[in-house]
Short mmCIF file of C-alpha atoms in Angstrom, two decimals:
data_model
loop_
_atom_site.label_atom_id
_atom_site.label_comp_id
_atom_site.label_asym_id
_atom_site.label_seq_id
_atom_site.Cartn_x
_atom_site.Cartn_y
_atom_site.Cartn_z
CA MET A 1 125.35 94.37 102.64
CA ARG A 2 124.54 96.49 105.66
CA ILE A 3 121.02 97.58 106.52
CA SER A 4 121.76 101.09 105.20
CA GLU A 5 122.59 99.71 101.75
CA LEU A 6 119.53 97.43 101.86
CA SER A 7 117.44 100.51 102.60
CA GLU A 8 119.04 102.44 99.76
CA ARG A 9 118.56 99.64 97.21
CA THR A 10 114.89 99.07 98.05
CA GLY A 11 113.73 102.55 99.03
CA VAL A 12 112.42 101.16 102.35
CA SER A 13 113.55 103.09 105.45
CA VAL A 14 115.81 101.43 108.02
CA ALA A 15 113.11 101.84 110.70
CA THR A 16 110.55 100.09 108.48
CA ILE A 17 112.98 97.27 107.67
CA LYS A 18 113.54 96.69 111.41
CA TRP A 19 109.79 96.70 111.97
CA TYR A 20 109.28 94.08 109.21
CA VAL A 21 111.91 91.88 110.88
CA ARG A 22 110.19 92.23 114.27
CA GLU A 23 106.82 91.42 112.71
CA GLY A 24 108.21 88.33 110.99
CA LEU A 25 107.71 89.53 107.42
CA LEU A 26 111.45 89.63 106.73
CA ALA A 27 114.13 87.21 107.92
CA PRO A 28 116.73 88.79 110.26
CA GLY A 29 120.11 89.61 108.76
CA HIS A 30 123.06 87.27 109.31
CA ARG A 31 124.87 88.37 112.48
CA ARG A 32 128.41 89.64 111.90
CA SER A 33 128.89 91.15 115.34
CA ALA A 34 126.83 92.21 118.33
CA THR A 35 125.77 95.39 116.51
CA GLN A 36 125.95 94.50 112.82
CA ALA A 37 123.96 92.20 110.57
CA GLU A 38 124.57 91.30 106.95
CA TYR A 39 121.75 91.26 104.37
CA ASP A 40 121.74 89.60 100.96
CA ASP A 41 119.83 89.53 97.67
CA ASP A 42 117.05 87.42 99.19
CA HIS A 43 116.35 90.30 101.57
CA VAL A 44 116.26 92.72 98.65
CA ALA A 45 113.78 90.52 96.75
CA ARG A 46 111.55 90.00 99.79
CA LEU A 47 111.51 93.73 100.60
CA ARG A 48 110.56 94.60 97.02
CA LEU A 49 107.75 92.08 97.28
CA ILE A 50 106.46 93.48 100.60
CA LYS A 51 106.68 97.01 99.18
CA ALA A 52 104.73 96.02 96.06
CA LEU A 53 102.05 94.27 98.14
CA GLY A 54 101.93 97.36 100.36
CA GLU A 55 100.82 99.34 97.34
CA VAL A 56 97.78 97.10 96.76
CA PRO A 57 94.88 99.32 97.92
CA GLY A 58 93.13 97.99 101.01
CA LEU A 59 95.60 95.17 101.76
CA PRO A 60 96.53 95.43 105.47
CA VAL A 61 99.93 94.36 106.76
CA GLN A 62 98.51 91.32 108.60
CA ARG A 63 97.25 90.03 105.25
CA ILE A 64 100.64 90.68 103.67
CA LYS A 65 102.17 88.60 106.46
CA ALA A 66 99.73 85.76 105.76
CA ILE A 67 100.66 85.82 102.06
CA VAL A 68 104.38 85.89 102.86
CA ASP A 69 103.91 82.97 105.28
CA LEU A 70 102.16 81.04 102.51
CA LEU A 71 105.05 81.73 100.14
CA ASP A 72 107.50 80.41 102.75
CA HIS A 73 105.34 77.41 103.67
CA PRO A 74 103.09 76.52 100.73
CA HIS A 75 100.62 73.63 100.88
CA ALA A 76 101.57 70.55 98.90
CA ASP A 77 98.42 71.17 96.84
CA LEU A 78 99.03 74.13 94.56
CA VAL A 79 95.33 74.85 94.03
CA ALA A 80 94.79 74.99 97.81
CA SER A 81 97.71 77.40 98.21
CA LEU A 82 96.33 79.61 95.47
CA ALA A 83 92.86 79.58 97.05
CA ASP A 84 94.28 80.44 100.48
CA ALA A 85 96.33 83.28 99.07
CA LEU A 86 93.39 84.70 97.11
CA ALA A 87 91.40 84.66 100.36
CA GLN A 88 93.85 87.19 101.81
CA LEU A 89 93.20 89.78 99.12
CA PRO A 90 90.57 92.52 99.43
CA PRO A 91 87.65 92.98 99.22
CA TYR A 92 86.56 90.96 102.26
CA PRO A 93 82.88 90.03 101.92
CA ALA A 94 81.05 90.84 105.14
CA GLY A 95 78.35 88.21 105.21
CA PRO A 96 77.68 84.64 104.15
CA VAL A 97 76.70 83.83 100.57
CA ALA A 98 73.09 84.99 99.99
CA GLY A 99 70.55 82.91 98.16
CA PRO A 100 68.97 83.88 94.86
CA ALA A 101 67.00 87.15 94.93
CA PRO A 102 64.25 88.36 92.60
CA GLY A 103 65.68 89.39 89.25
CA ARG A 104 69.11 87.94 89.70
CA PRO A 105 70.79 84.57 89.98
CA SER A 106 72.68 83.29 93.00
CA ALA A 107 76.45 83.03 92.64
CA ALA A 108 76.04 79.27 92.13
CA GLU A 109 73.51 79.80 89.34
CA ALA A 110 75.63 82.51 87.73
CA LEU A 111 78.71 80.27 87.73
CA ASP A 112 76.69 77.39 86.36
CA LEU A 113 75.57 79.64 83.49
CA ILE A 114 79.16 80.08 82.36
CA GLY A 115 80.39 76.61 83.28
CA TYR A 116 82.78 77.63 86.07
CA ALA A 117 83.71 75.39 88.99
CA TYR A 118 81.64 76.21 92.11
CA ASP A 119 83.02 75.83 95.61
CA PRO A 120 81.05 77.70 98.30
CA GLN A 121 84.14 77.77 100.54
CA PHE A 122 86.15 79.75 98.00
CA PRO A 123 85.93 83.40 99.18
CA ALA A 124 85.50 84.84 95.69
CA VAL A 125 82.07 83.16 95.60
CA ALA A 126 80.80 85.43 98.40
CA GLN A 127 82.58 88.31 96.68
CA LEU A 128 80.75 87.57 93.42
CA ASP A 129 77.46 87.25 95.26
CA ALA A 130 77.86 90.64 96.98
CA ALA A 131 78.96 92.31 93.74
CA LEU A 132 76.03 90.84 91.79
CA GLY A 133 73.63 91.96 94.52
CA ALA A 134 74.86 95.58 94.38
CA ALA A 135 74.96 95.71 90.59
CA THR A 136 71.58 94.11 89.91
CA ALA A 137 69.88 96.41 92.44
CA VAL A 138 70.34 99.09 89.78
CA ILE A 139 71.00 97.42 86.40
CA PRO A 140 69.07 94.27 85.53
CA PHE A 141 71.15 91.10 85.23
CA ASP A 142 72.07 90.53 81.61
CA GLU A 143 72.93 86.95 80.78
CA ASP A 144 74.73 87.80 77.53
CA THR A 145 77.05 90.35 79.16
CA PHE A 146 77.81 87.95 81.99
CA ALA A 147 78.56 85.15 79.52
CA GLU A 148 80.89 87.53 77.68
CA TYR A 149 82.75 88.25 80.95
CA GLY A 150 82.97 84.55 81.70
CA LYS A 151 84.36 83.64 78.29
CA HIS A 152 87.06 86.30 78.18
CA LEU A 153 88.15 86.00 81.81
CA ARG A 154 88.47 82.26 81.35
CA ALA A 155 90.72 82.84 78.34
CA ILE A 156 92.89 85.24 80.39
CA ALA A 157 93.05 82.79 83.32
CA GLU A 158 94.01 79.86 81.08
CA SER A 159 96.79 81.90 79.55
CA GLU A 160 98.05 82.89 83.04
CA ILE A 161 97.80 79.40 84.52
CA GLY A 162 99.61 78.06 81.45
CA LYS A 163 102.59 80.27 82.34
CA ILE A 164 102.82 79.09 85.96
CA PRO A 165 106.09 77.21 86.48
CA ASP A 166 105.93 73.44 86.96
CA ASP A 167 107.96 73.71 90.16
CA PRO A 168 105.42 74.11 93.02
CA ALA A 169 107.88 76.25 95.04
CA ALA A 170 108.01 78.75 92.18
CA ALA A 171 104.36 78.35 91.23
CA VAL A 172 102.87 79.68 94.49
CA PRO A 173 104.58 83.08 94.46
CA TYR A 174 103.90 83.37 90.76
CA GLY A 175 100.19 82.67 91.10
CA VAL A 176 99.69 84.71 94.26
CA LEU A 177 101.62 87.75 93.14
CA GLY A 178 100.22 87.61 89.66
CA THR A 179 96.74 87.83 91.15
CA ALA A 180 97.48 90.52 93.74
CA LEU A 181 99.61 92.72 91.54
CA TYR A 182 97.93 92.29 88.18
CA GLU A 183 94.36 92.94 89.35
CA PRO A 184 95.03 96.70 89.46
CA VAL A 185 96.55 96.46 85.98
CA LEU A 186 93.45 94.64 84.72
CA LEU A 187 91.11 97.22 86.30
CA ALA A 188 92.99 100.16 84.79
CA LEU A 189 93.04 98.45 81.40
CA ARG A 190 89.34 97.74 81.61
CA ARG A 191 88.60 101.45 81.94
CA LEU A 192 91.02 102.25 79.13
CA ALA A 193 89.34 99.62 76.97
CA LEU A 194 85.95 101.24 77.66
CA TYR A 195 87.35 104.67 76.80
CA ASP A 196 88.99 103.30 73.66
CA ALA A 197 85.83 101.50 72.54
CA ALA A 198 83.63 104.51 73.40
CA SER A 199 85.91 106.83 71.41
CA ARG A 200 85.70 104.52 68.41
CA LEU A 201 82.07 103.41 68.60
CA LEU A 202 80.14 106.36 70.14
CA PRO A 203 78.06 108.24 69.23
CA ALA A 204 78.19 108.76 65.44
CA ASP A 205 79.72 105.49 64.37
CA ARG A 206 77.80 103.01 66.48
CA PRO A 207 77.67 99.65 64.72
CA GLU A 208 74.36 97.89 64.33
CA MET B 1 54.38 108.05 99.30
CA ARG B 2 55.58 109.35 102.65
CA ILE B 3 59.20 109.29 103.74
CA SER B 4 58.50 106.30 106.00
CA GLU B 5 57.32 104.23 103.02
CA LEU B 6 60.27 105.43 100.92
CA SER B 7 62.55 104.25 103.73
CA GLU B 8 60.81 100.89 103.92
CA ARG B 9 60.92 100.28 100.16
CA THR B 10 64.61 101.11 99.82
CA GLY B 11 66.02 99.95 103.14
CA VAL B 12 67.55 103.41 103.71
CA SER B 13 66.80 104.99 107.09
CA VAL B 14 64.68 108.18 107.32
CA ALA B 15 67.63 110.04 108.87
CA THR B 16 69.91 109.03 106.00
CA ILE B 17 67.29 110.03 103.41
CA LYS B 18 67.04 113.48 105.02
CA TRP B 19 70.83 113.76 105.00
CA TYR B 20 70.97 112.88 101.28
CA VAL B 21 68.40 115.61 100.58
CA ARG B 22 70.42 118.17 102.56
CA GLU B 23 73.63 117.14 100.74
CA GLY B 24 71.94 117.49 97.36
CA LEU B 25 72.18 113.81 96.37
CA LEU B 26 68.40 113.38 96.41
CA ALA B 27 65.72 115.84 95.26
CA PRO B 28 63.41 117.05 98.08
CA GLY B 29 59.94 115.52 98.24
CA HIS B 30 56.94 117.40 96.84
CA ARG B 31 55.45 119.51 99.66
CA ARG B 32 51.93 118.52 100.69
CA SER B 33 51.81 120.57 103.88
CA ALA B 34 54.17 122.36 106.21
CA THR B 35 55.19 119.06 107.77
CA GLN B 36 54.67 116.47 105.03
CA ALA B 37 56.38 115.78 101.72
CA GLU B 38 55.43 113.29 99.04
CA TYR B 39 58.00 111.01 97.37
CA ASP B 40 57.65 109.08 94.11
CA ASP B 41 59.26 106.28 92.10
CA ASP B 42 62.07 108.58 90.93
CA HIS B 43 63.08 108.94 94.57
CA VAL B 44 63.03 105.17 94.98
CA ALA B 45 65.23 104.69 91.89
CA ARG B 46 67.69 107.39 92.93
CA LEU B 47 67.97 106.00 96.47
CA ARG B 48 68.64 102.48 95.17
CA LEU B 49 71.34 103.96 92.97
CA ILE B 50 72.99 105.88 95.83
CA LYS B 51 72.80 102.78 98.00
CA ALA B 52 74.42 100.62 95.32
CA LEU B 53 77.19 103.18 94.76
CA GLY B 54 77.66 103.32 98.53
CA GLU B 55 78.61 99.65 98.45
CA VAL B 56 81.46 100.25 95.98
CA PRO B 57 84.55 99.86 98.23
CA GLY B 58 86.50 103.08 98.65
CA LEU B 59 83.99 105.39 96.93
CA PRO B 60 83.40 108.39 99.26
CA VAL B 61 80.07 110.21 99.35
CA GLN B 62 81.50 113.35 97.70
CA ARG B 63 82.41 111.20 94.71
CA ILE B 64 78.94 109.70 94.68
CA LYS B 65 77.56 113.23 94.59
CA ALA B 66 79.80 114.10 91.63
CA ILE B 67 78.54 111.03 89.75
CA VAL B 68 74.92 111.84 90.57
CA ASP B 69 75.48 115.45 89.40
CA LEU B 70 76.88 114.11 86.14
CA LEU B 71 73.83 111.91 85.68
CA ASP B 72 71.56 114.93 86.21
CA HIS B 73 73.65 117.24 84.02
CA PRO B 74 75.60 115.15 81.48
CA HIS B 75 77.93 116.75 78.93
CA ALA B 76 76.66 116.85 75.36
CA ASP B 77 79.64 114.61 74.50
CA LEU B 78 78.99 111.11 75.77
CA VAL B 79 82.65 110.08 75.76
CA ALA B 80 83.53 113.14 77.88
CA SER B 81 80.77 112.29 80.37
CA LEU B 82 81.99 108.73 80.60
CA ALA B 83 85.59 109.90 81.13
CA ASP B 84 84.52 112.36 83.85
CA ALA B 85 82.48 109.72 85.62
CA LEU B 86 85.30 107.16 85.49
CA ALA B 87 87.56 109.81 87.04
CA GLN B 88 85.36 109.73 90.16
CA LEU B 89 85.90 106.02 90.79
CA PRO B 90 88.68 104.66 93.02
CA PRO B 91 91.59 104.09 93.02
CA TYR B 92 92.83 107.67 92.90
CA PRO B 93 96.44 107.71 91.64
CA ALA B 94 98.58 109.85 93.92
CA GLY B 95 101.18 111.22 91.56
CA PRO B 96 101.56 112.29 87.96
CA VAL B 97 102.21 109.73 85.22
CA ALA B 98 105.77 108.46 85.54
CA GLY B 99 108.06 107.95 82.58
CA PRO B 100 109.36 104.56 81.45
CA ALA B 101 111.50 102.73 84.01
CA PRO B 102 114.09 100.00 83.50
CA GLY B 103 112.42 96.71 82.63
CA ARG B 104 108.96 98.06 82.00
CA PRO B 105 107.16 100.23 79.48
CA SER B 106 105.49 103.54 80.24
CA ALA B 107 101.69 103.56 80.15
CA ALA B 108 101.88 105.19 76.71
CA GLU B 109 104.17 102.44 75.41
CA ALA B 110 102.05 99.71 76.98
CA LEU B 111 98.87 101.08 75.38
CA ASP B 112 100.64 101.45 72.05
CA LEU B 113 101.60 97.76 72.26
CA ILE B 114 97.94 96.75 72.33
CA GLY B 115 96.65 99.49 70.05
CA TYR B 116 94.56 101.35 72.65
CA ALA B 117 93.79 105.07 72.44
CA TYR B 118 96.16 107.11 74.65
CA ASP B 119 95.07 110.32 76.35
CA PRO B 120 97.36 111.42 79.23
CA GLN B 121 94.48 113.40 80.78
CA PHE B 122 92.34 110.29 81.23
CA PRO B 123 92.84 109.24 84.89
CA ALA B 124 93.03 105.52 84.12
CA VAL B 125 96.36 106.22 82.37
CA ALA B 126 97.97 107.25 85.68
CA GLN B 127 96.18 104.30 87.31
CA LEU B 128 97.69 101.90 84.75
CA ASP B 129 101.12 103.46 85.19
CA ALA B 130 101.03 103.04 88.99
CA ALA B 131 99.73 99.47 88.71
CA LEU B 132 102.40 98.51 86.16
CA GLY B 133 105.06 100.07 88.39
CA ALA B 134 104.01 98.02 91.42
CA ALA B 135 103.58 94.78 89.47
CA THR B 136 106.81 94.94 87.47
CA ALA B 137 108.83 95.70 90.61
CA VAL B 138 108.26 92.02 91.45
CA ILE B 139 107.24 90.16 88.27
CA PRO B 140 108.95 91.08 84.98
CA PHE B 141 106.70 92.69 82.37
CA ASP B 142 105.45 90.02 80.00
CA GLU B 143 104.36 91.35 76.64
CA ASP B 144 102.32 88.25 75.72
CA THR B 145 100.26 88.31 78.93
CA PHE B 146 99.64 92.02 78.56
CA ALA B 147 98.56 91.54 74.93
CA GLU B 148 96.19 88.82 76.12
CA TYR B 149 94.65 91.21 78.68
CA GLY B 150 94.32 93.90 76.03
CA LYS B 151 92.62 91.62 73.51
CA HIS B 152 90.04 90.19 75.91
CA LEU B 153 89.24 93.43 77.76
CA ARG B 154 88.73 95.13 74.40
CA ALA B 155 86.24 92.42 73.44
CA ILE B 156 84.36 92.89 76.74
CA ALA B 157 84.34 96.69 76.32
CA GLU B 158 83.07 96.50 72.75
CA SER B 159 80.26 94.23 73.85
CA GLU B 160 79.34 96.64 76.68
CA ILE B 161 79.56 99.78 74.55
CA GLY B 162 77.43 98.07 71.92
CA LYS B 163 74.67 97.72 74.51
CA ILE B 164 74.66 101.40 75.54
CA PRO B 165 71.35 103.03 74.54
CA ASP B 166 71.40 105.50 71.64
CA ASP B 167 69.67 108.12 73.78
CA PRO B 168 72.48 110.15 75.46
CA ALA B 169 70.31 110.79 78.54
CA ALA B 170 70.02 107.05 79.09
CA ALA B 171 73.55 106.29 77.92
CA VAL B 172 75.38 108.20 80.67
CA PRO B 173 73.84 106.40 83.65
CA TYR B 174 74.19 103.11 81.83
CA GLY B 175 77.89 103.60 81.08
CA VAL B 176 78.75 105.08 84.46
CA LEU B 177 76.88 102.57 86.55
CA GLY B 178 77.97 99.68 84.42
CA THR B 179 81.57 100.62 85.10
CA ALA B 180 81.20 101.33 88.82
CA LEU B 181 78.99 98.38 89.66
CA TYR B 182 80.35 95.73 87.32
CA GLU B 183 84.04 96.20 88.19
CA PRO B 184 83.56 94.25 91.44
CA VAL B 185 81.74 91.53 89.47
CA LEU B 186 84.64 91.34 87.00
CA LEU B 187 87.21 91.13 89.80
CA ALA B 188 85.35 88.34 91.58
CA LEU B 189 84.91 86.46 88.31
CA ARG B 190 88.58 86.85 87.51
CA ARG B 191 89.52 85.04 90.73
CA LEU B 192 86.92 82.38 90.06
CA ALA B 193 88.28 81.95 86.54
CA LEU B 194 91.78 81.47 87.97
CA TYR B 195 90.47 78.94 90.47
CA ASP B 196 88.51 77.14 87.77
CA ALA B 197 91.48 77.07 85.39
CA ALA B 198 93.89 76.01 88.17
CA SER B 199 91.55 73.16 89.22
CA ARG B 200 91.40 71.92 85.66
CA LEU B 201 94.97 72.54 84.52
CA LEU B 202 97.13 72.09 87.65
CA PRO B 203 99.21 70.17 88.55
CA ALA B 204 98.80 66.77 86.90
CA ASP B 205 97.03 67.75 83.74
CA ARG B 206 99.00 70.75 82.67
CA PRO B 207 98.89 71.14 78.92
CA GLU B 208 102.13 71.59 76.99
#
């Protein structure tokens, strides 16, 4: 198809498509003549992917390029590819991992509490540390609530990892995109779950 | 205490404290003389709260003020206060709720699938709709995964709502802050859960 049809099918403007090609996010079309290039279904799929990633709040285009590069050239080790891809997603912790502070555990201690693997190089560790610091400055750390988070998020993760295809080439996009694109779904659902539970359980019918 | 001690105890600069007072986020100190005001532990607590909310990515100061106003003047109905406070948190969906699209359910249908309360006025409904739209443009909607999310997030929400104090005055800050400040913790933990599950389950030891 021509670039105009590619634009029509994906809802991405011709100017933006050309910019993605120049920036290396999208492969050039196949040359038919000096002035025309032919695009195929792979271009459609890649453009839909870039568009969807572009809607992730706070994900800059350089990070989208890094994710796309990882999809095109994954590591042999699937876990390493997944970790690298997750590192591209916001938020981007500003500082190094802090130690334990009064009234709250360090990220390492918190993960130990719930039996999660701990790797200080994995960016989500610094992310957890920063988030725990902000939260516990106002609400005391509650071990039971944290254990509840750990249990249920582990169940969700095991269900998601169980669905990842055996083929490493298919597994990387699946894992990366599932994380990037389903986090906003999870966050929205979390608020809806709170609203649903509040409507059912507050204030008259609170269970013991 | 004087403003200098308040600044020291909270790590918020004197200039910023004065700005918060002018903007109505913080009550003025108690006048001792024409040039001196006295601050107390309530000021310390409120400043720590504003500071913690200021670290929530993408939460502008006007939204922080709306949350603080809601804490000072909650609705009689706790669920309404919680809904209003959640509406202040990012992300802020741009458009109205879309209808169902090919290959994916509307937010109403998705919530019906998992038995959640549906209220089109609640902002997280538009948030869910936008998130589902972006995600399903790339990965087909999977009913089982979504049901898994719904089940586990409901369990987390019920545990959190169960901990909300019976006193409505205490319940609003607890619910609001718990949502705003623990979302980043949940997101970080979700990535760590994926990493943990991937390390254990991929690629050699994948269960059937």
